[in-house]
Coordinates of C-alpha atoms in Angstrom, one line a residue:
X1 CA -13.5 22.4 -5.5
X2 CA -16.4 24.6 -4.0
X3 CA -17.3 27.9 -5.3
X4 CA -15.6 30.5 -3.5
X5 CA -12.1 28.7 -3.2
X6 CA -8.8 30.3 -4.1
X7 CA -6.8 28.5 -6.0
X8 CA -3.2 28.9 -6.0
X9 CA -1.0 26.9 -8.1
X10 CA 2.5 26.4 -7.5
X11 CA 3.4 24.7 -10.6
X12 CA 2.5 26.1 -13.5
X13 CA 5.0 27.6 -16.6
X14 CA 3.6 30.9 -15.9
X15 CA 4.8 30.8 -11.8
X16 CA 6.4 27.8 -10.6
X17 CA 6.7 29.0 -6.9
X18 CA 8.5 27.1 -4.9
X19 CA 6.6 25.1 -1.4
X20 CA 9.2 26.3 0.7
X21 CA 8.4 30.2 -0.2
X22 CA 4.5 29.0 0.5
X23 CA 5.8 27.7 3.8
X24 CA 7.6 30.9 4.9
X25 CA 4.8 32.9 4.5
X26 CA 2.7 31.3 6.2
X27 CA 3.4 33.3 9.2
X28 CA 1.7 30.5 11.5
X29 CA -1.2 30.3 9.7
X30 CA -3.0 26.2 8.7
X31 CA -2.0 25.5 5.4
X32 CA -4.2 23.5 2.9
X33 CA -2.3 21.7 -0.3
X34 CA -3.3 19.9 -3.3
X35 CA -1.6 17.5 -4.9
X36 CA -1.5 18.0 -8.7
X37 CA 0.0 13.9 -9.5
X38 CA -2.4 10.8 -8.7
X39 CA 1.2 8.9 -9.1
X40 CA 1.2 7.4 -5.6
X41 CA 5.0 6.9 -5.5
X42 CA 5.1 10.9 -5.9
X43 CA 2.2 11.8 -3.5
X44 CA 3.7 9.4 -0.4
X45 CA 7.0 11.7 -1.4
X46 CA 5.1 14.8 -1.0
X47 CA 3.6 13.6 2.2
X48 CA 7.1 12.8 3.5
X49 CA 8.3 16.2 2.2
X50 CA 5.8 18.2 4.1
X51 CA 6.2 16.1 7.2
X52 CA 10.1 16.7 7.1
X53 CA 9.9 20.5 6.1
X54 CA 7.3 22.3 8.0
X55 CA 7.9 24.2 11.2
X56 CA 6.7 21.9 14.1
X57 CA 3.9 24.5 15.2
X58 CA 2.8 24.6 11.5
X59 CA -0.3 22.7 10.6
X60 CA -1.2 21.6 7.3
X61 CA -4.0 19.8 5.5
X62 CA -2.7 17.7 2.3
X63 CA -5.6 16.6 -0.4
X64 CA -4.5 13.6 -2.3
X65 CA -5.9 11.3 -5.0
X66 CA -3.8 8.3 -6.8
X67 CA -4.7 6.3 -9.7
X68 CA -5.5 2.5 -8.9
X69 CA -2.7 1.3 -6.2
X70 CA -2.5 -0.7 -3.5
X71 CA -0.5 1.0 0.0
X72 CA 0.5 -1.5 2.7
X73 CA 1.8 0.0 6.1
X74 CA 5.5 0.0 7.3
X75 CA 5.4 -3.2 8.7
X76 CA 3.3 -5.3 6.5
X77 CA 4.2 -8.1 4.3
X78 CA 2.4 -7.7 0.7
X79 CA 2.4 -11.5 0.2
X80 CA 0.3 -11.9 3.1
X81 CA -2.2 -8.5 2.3
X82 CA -2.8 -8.6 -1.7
X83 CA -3.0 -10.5 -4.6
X84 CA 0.2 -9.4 -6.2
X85 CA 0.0 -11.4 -9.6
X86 CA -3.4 -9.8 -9.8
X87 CA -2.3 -6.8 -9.3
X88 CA 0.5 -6.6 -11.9
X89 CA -1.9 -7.7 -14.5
X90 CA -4.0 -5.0 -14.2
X91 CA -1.5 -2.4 -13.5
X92 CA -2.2 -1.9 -9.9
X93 CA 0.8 0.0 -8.4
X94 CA 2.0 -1.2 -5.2
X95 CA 3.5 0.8 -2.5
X96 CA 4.8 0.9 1.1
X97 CA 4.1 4.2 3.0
X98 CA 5.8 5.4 6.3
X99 CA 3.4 5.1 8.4
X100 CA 2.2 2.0 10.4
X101 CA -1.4 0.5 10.4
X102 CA -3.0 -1.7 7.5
X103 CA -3.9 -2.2 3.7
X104 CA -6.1 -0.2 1.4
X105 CA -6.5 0.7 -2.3
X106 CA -6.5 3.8 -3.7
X107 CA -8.5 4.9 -7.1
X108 CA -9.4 8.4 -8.3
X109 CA -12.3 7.5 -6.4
X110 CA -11.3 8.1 -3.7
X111 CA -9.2 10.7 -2.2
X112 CA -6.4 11.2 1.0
X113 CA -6.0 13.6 3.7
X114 CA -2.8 13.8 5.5
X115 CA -3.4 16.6 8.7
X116 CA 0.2 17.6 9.8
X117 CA 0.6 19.1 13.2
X118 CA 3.1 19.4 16.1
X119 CA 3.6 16.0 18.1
X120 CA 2.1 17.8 21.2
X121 CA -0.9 19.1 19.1
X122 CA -1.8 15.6 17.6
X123 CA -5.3 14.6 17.9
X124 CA -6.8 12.3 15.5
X125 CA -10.3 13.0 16.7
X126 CA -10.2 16.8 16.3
X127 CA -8.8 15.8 12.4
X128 CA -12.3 13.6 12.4
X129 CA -14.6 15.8 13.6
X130 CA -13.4 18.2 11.0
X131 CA -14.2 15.9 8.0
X132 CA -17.3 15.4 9.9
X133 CA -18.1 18.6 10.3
X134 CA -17.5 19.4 6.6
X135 CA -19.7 16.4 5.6
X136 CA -22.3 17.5 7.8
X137 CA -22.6 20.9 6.4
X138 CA -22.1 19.6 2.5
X139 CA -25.2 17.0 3.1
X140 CA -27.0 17.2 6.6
X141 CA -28.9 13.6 6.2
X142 CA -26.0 12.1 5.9
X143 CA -25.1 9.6 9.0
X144 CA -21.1 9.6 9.3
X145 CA -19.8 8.8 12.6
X146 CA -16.1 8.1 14.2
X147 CA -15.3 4.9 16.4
X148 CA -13.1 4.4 19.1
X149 CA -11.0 2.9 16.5
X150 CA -11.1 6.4 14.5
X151 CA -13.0 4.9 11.2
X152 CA -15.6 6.2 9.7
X153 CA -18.5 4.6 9.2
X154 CA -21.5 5.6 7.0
X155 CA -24.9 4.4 8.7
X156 CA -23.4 3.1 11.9
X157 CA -21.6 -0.2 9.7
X158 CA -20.1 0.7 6.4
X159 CA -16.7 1.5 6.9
X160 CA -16.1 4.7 4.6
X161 CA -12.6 5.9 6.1
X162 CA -9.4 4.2 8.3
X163 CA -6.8 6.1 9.6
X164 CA -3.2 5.4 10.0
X165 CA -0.2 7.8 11.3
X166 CA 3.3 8.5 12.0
X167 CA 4.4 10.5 15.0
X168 CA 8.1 12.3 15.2
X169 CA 10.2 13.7 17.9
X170 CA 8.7 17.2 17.5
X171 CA 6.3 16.9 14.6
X172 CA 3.4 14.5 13.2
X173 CA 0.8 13.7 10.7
X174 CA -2.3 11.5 10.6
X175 CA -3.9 10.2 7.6
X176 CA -7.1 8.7 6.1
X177 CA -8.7 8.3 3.3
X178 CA -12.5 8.8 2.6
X179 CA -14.5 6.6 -0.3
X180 CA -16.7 9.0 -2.8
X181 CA -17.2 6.3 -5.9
X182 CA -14.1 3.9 -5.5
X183 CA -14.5 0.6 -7.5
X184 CA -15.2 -1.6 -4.9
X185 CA -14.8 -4.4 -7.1
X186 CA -11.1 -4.0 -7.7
X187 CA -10.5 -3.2 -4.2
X188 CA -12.2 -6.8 -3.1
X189 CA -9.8 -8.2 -5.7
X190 CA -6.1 -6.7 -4.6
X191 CA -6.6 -6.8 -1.1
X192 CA -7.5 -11.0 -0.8
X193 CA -4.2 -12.4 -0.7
X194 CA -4.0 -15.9 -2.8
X195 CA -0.7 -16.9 -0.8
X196 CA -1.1 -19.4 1.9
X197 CA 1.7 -21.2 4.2
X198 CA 2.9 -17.8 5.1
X199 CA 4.1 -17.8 8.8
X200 CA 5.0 -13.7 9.9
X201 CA 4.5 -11.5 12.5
X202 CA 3.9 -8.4 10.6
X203 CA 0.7 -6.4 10.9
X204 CA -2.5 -7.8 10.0
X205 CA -5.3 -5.8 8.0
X206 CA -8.1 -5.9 9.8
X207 CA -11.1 -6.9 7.5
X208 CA -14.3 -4.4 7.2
X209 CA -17.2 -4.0 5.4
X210 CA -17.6 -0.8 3.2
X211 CA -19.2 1.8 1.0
X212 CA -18.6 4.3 -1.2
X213 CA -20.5 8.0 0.1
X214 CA -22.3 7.9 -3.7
X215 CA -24.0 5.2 -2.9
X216 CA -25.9 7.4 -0.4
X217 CA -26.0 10.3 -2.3
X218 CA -25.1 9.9 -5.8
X219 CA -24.2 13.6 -6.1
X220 CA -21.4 13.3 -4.1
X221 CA -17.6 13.0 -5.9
X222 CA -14.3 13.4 -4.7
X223 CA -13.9 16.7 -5.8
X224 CA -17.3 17.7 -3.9
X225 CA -16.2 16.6 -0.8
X226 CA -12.2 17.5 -0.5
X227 CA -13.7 20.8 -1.2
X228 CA -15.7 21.1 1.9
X229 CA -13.3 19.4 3.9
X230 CA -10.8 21.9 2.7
X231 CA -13.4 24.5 3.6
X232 CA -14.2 23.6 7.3
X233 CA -10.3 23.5 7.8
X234 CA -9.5 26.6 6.8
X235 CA -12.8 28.2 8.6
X236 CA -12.1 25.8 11.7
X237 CA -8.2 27.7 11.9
X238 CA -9.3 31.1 11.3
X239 CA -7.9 31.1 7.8
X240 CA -9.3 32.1 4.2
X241 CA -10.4 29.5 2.0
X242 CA -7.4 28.8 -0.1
X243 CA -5.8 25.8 -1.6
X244 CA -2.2 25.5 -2.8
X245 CA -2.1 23.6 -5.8
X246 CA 1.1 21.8 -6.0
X247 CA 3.1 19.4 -8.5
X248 CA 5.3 16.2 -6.7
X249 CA 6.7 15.6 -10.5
X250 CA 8.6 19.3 -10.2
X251 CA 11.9 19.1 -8.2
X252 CA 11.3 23.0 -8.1
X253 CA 8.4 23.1 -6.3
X254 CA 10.0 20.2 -3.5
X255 CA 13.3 20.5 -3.6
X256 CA 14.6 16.8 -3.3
X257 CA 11.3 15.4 -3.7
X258 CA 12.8 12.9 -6.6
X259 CA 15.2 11.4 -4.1
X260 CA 12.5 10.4 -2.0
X261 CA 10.1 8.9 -4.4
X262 CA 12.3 6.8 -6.1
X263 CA 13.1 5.4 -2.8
X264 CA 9.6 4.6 -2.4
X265 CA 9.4 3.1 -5.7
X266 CA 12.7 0.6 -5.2
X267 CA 12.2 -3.3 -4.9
X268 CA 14.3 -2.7 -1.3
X269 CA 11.8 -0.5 -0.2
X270 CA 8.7 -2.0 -1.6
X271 CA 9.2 -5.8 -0.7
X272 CA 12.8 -5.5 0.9
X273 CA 11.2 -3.8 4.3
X274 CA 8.9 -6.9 4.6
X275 CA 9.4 -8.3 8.3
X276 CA 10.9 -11.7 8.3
X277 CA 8.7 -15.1 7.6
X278 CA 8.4 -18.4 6.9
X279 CA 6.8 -20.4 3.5
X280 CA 6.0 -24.0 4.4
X281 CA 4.5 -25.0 0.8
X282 CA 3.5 -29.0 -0.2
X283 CA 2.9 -30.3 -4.0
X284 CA 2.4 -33.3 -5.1
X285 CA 4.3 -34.9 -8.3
X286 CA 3.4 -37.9 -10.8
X287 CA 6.0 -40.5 -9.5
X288 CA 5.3 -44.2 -11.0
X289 CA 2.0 -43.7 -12.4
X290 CA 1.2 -42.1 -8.2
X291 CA 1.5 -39.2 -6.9
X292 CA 4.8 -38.1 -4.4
X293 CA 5.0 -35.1 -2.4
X294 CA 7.2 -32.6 -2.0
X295 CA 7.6 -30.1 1.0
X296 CA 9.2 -26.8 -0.1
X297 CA 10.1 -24.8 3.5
X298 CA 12.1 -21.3 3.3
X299 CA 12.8 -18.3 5.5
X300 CA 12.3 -14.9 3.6
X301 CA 14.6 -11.8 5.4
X302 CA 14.5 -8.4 3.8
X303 CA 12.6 -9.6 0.7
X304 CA 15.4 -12.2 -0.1
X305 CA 15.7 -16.1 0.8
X306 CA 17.9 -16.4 4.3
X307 CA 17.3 -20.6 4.0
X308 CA 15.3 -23.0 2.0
X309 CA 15.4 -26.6 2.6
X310 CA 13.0 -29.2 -0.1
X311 CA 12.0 -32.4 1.1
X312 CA 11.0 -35.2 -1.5
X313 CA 11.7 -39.0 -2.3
X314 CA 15.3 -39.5 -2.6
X315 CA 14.8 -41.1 -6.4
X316 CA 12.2 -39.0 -7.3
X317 CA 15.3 -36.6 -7.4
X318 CA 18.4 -37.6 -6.4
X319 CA 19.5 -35.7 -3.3
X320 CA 22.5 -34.1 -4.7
X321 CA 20.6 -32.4 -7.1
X322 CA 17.7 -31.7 -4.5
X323 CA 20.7 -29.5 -1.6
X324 CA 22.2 -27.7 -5.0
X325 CA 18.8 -26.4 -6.2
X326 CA 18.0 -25.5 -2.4
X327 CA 21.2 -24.0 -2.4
X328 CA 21.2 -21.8 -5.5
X329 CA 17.8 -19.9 -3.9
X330 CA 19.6 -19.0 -0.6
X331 CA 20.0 -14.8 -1.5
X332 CA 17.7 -14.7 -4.0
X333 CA 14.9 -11.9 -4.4
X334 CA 12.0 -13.8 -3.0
X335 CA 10.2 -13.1 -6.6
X336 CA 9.8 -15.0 -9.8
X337 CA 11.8 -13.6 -12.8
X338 CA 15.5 -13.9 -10.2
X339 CA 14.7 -17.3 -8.8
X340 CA 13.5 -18.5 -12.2
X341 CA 17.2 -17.6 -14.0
X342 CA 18.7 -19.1 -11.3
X343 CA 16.6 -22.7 -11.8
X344 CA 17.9 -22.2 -15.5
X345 CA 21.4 -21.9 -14.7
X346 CA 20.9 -24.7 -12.3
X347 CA 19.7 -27.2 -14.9
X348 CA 22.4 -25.8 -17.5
X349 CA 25.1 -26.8 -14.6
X350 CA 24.2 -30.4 -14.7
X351 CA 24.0 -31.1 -18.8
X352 CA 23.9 -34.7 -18.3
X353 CA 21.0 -35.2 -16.8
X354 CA 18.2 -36.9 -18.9
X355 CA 14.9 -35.3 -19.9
X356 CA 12.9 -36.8 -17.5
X357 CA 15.5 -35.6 -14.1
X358 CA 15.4 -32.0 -16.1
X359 CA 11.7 -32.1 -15.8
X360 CA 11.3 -32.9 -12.5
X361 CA 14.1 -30.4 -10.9
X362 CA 11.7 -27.9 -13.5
X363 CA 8.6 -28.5 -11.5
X364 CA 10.2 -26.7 -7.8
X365 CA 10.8 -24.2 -9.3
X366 CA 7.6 -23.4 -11.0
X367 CA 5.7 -24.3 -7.4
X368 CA 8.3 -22.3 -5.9
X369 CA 6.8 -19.0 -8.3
X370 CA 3.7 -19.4 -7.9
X371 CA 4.6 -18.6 -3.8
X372 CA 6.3 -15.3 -4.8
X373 CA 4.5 -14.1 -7.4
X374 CA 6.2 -10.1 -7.5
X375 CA 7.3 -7.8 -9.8
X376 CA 10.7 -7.5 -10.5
X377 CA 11.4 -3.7 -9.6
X378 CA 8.9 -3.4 -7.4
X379 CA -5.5 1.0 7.2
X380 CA -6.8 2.4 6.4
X381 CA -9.9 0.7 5.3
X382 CA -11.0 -1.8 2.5
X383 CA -10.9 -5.5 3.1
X384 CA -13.5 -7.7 1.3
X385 CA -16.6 -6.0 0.9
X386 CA -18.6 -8.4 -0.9
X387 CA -16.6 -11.9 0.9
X388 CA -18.8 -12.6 3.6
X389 CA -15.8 -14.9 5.7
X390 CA -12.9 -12.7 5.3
X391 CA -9.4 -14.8 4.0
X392 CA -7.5 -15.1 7.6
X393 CA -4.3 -13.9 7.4
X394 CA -2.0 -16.6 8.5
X395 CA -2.9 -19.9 6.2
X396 CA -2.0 -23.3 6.8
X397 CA -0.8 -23.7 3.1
X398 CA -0.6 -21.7 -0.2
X399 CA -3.5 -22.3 -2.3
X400 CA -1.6 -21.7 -5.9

């Protein structure tokens, strides 16, 4: 933070204080918060805690930062935006927020602002030209401007910040993130999806080109800038230059704020509000010293397999065998350690098979996981920096 900001912290052993008492005194007045936690799960609860607990007329700034995740909007489908088997082997987090709009990654190197206001007050260019504003003051050679679109972009073509929001009957917040030093990278990495032959009509990403603002001025981290955005905010409403400090990972402070995150966290939440869609997947088999191919078609509802129907040469595998393995997916999670158990009890239900039939019902199913490569449990910006022809987002067929 800049010099000359207060610091309150409503977390510490020495005064846990809880947001609610913050809240009440208020009397009106914009509010600016921290967020303690860079567990993404914990800050989107946070976000949703303010957004359901301040007065309508109360306006609020929320500074976030979260260690390396991936957050897809509301009505996105992750198979279709990221690289999920990339993503679990690095330990990228992925997450669904509340809000509509697209893709992005998160690192420490970036950060979050969520402005909360009245439904009748919200104005996502007034929340801009405040970030502007304090960007403008913090480094005056710096050339940030807003689109129609509300991005940011740093010399009129580097996308630097995306904004996304959720509007309520009486109350609403608009967020965005902003790109200090993020590793760009990583972010290339999760956000290209390797997953084709996915049919869905949930919200495409729209692809950009992007910077971090360090490498325009080096000098400038994350904790350089939310300070002067916190700064023009609170001089912008009038207010003294104060930041509450708070800690999603104390019920105390939030009241309820567990409940909340580990809904955010849960497999139903996570993959289970996917829209429904369509894999239409082809492989090809050794089949008398040839090569056969097998279509593999299935309708994915809620994260789980609504129908699957595979296609191949009756005595490649003998069509009994073919409907019960088809059958035996139909309510599975569409991800690989369920469907996998369930092709294991499959083979163990039919012991008389030879080696050769065992091998060939063994090789769907290991296509098949490739296609829904997930964990078990569970726009802003960012989309291929460095790929100069952008991955479309509906593909005619999965490259596994």
């Amino acid at each position: 933070m800049r010099p000359g900001t207060l610091l309150l912290c409503f977390s510490s052993a020495t005064r846990c204080c809880s947001a609610l008492d913050a809240l009440s005194d208020a009397a009106g007045g914009a509010l600016v918060f921290q967020s303690v936690s860079t567990d993404v799960y914990r800050n989107l609860a946070a976000e949703d805690w303010l957004h359901q607990n301040l007065q309508p007329a109360q306006e609020a700034l929320l500074l976030w930062r979260n260690s390396p995740a991936v957050v897809i909007g509301r009505h996105q489908n992750p198979w279709q935006e990221c690289d999920l088997r990339l993503m679990r082997e690095r330990g990228i987090k992925l997450s669904r927020r509340k809000s509509g709009g697209g893709s992005v990654y998160h690192d420490l190197g970036n950060f979050n602002m969520t402005f909360f206001t009245s439904r009748q007050a919200y104005d996502r260019r007034r929340n801009l030209e405040t970030v502007l504003a304090a960007l403008k003051r913090l480094r005056p050679s710096l050339d940030v401007s807003a689109t129609d679109r509300h991005d940011l972009l740093l010399s009129g073509a580097f996308k630097v910040s995306g904004t996304a929001a959720k509007i309520g009957r009486t109350s609403a917040y608009h967020h965005c993130t902003l790109l200090c030093r993020s590793d760009r990278t990583a972010l290339s990495s999760a956000l290209r999806s390797p997953y084709w032959g996915i049919r869905s009509n949930a919200t495409p990403s729209v692809p950009a080109t992007v910077k971090n603002l360090c490498e325009e001025d080096p000098t400038l981290t994350c904790d350089v800038v939310m300070g002067a955005v916190a700064e023009e905010y609170t001089r912008c409403h009038g207010q003294p230059n104060r930041v509450l400090l708070i800690d999603p990972d104390n019920h105390l402070t939030l009241p309820g704020v567990n409940k909340c995150a580990e809904e955010l966290r849960s497999w139903e939440w996570v993959y289970g509000k996917t829209p429904k869609f369509s894999v239409s997947h082809c492989f090809t088999v050794d089949y008398n010293l040839s090569r056969a191919e097998v279509k593999l078609n299935m309708v994915v509802n809620r994260g789980s397999i609504e129908s699957c129907n595979i296609e191949m040469l009756s005595d490649w595998l003998p069509a009994e065998l073919c409907h019960q393995l088809a059958s035996n997916l139909i309510g599975a999670r569409f991800c690989p350690t369920e469907t996998t158990v369930l092709a294991s009890a499959h083979l163990r239900a039919w012991p008389r098979q030879d080696d050769e039939l065992q091998n060939r019902q063994r090789q769907i199913p290991i296509h098949y996981v490739q296609t829904s490569d997930t964990e078990r449990r569970g726009e802003v910006v960012q989309h291929f920096p460095d790929h100069p022809n952008p991955v479309p987002r509906v593909h005619a067929g999965l490259d596994v």
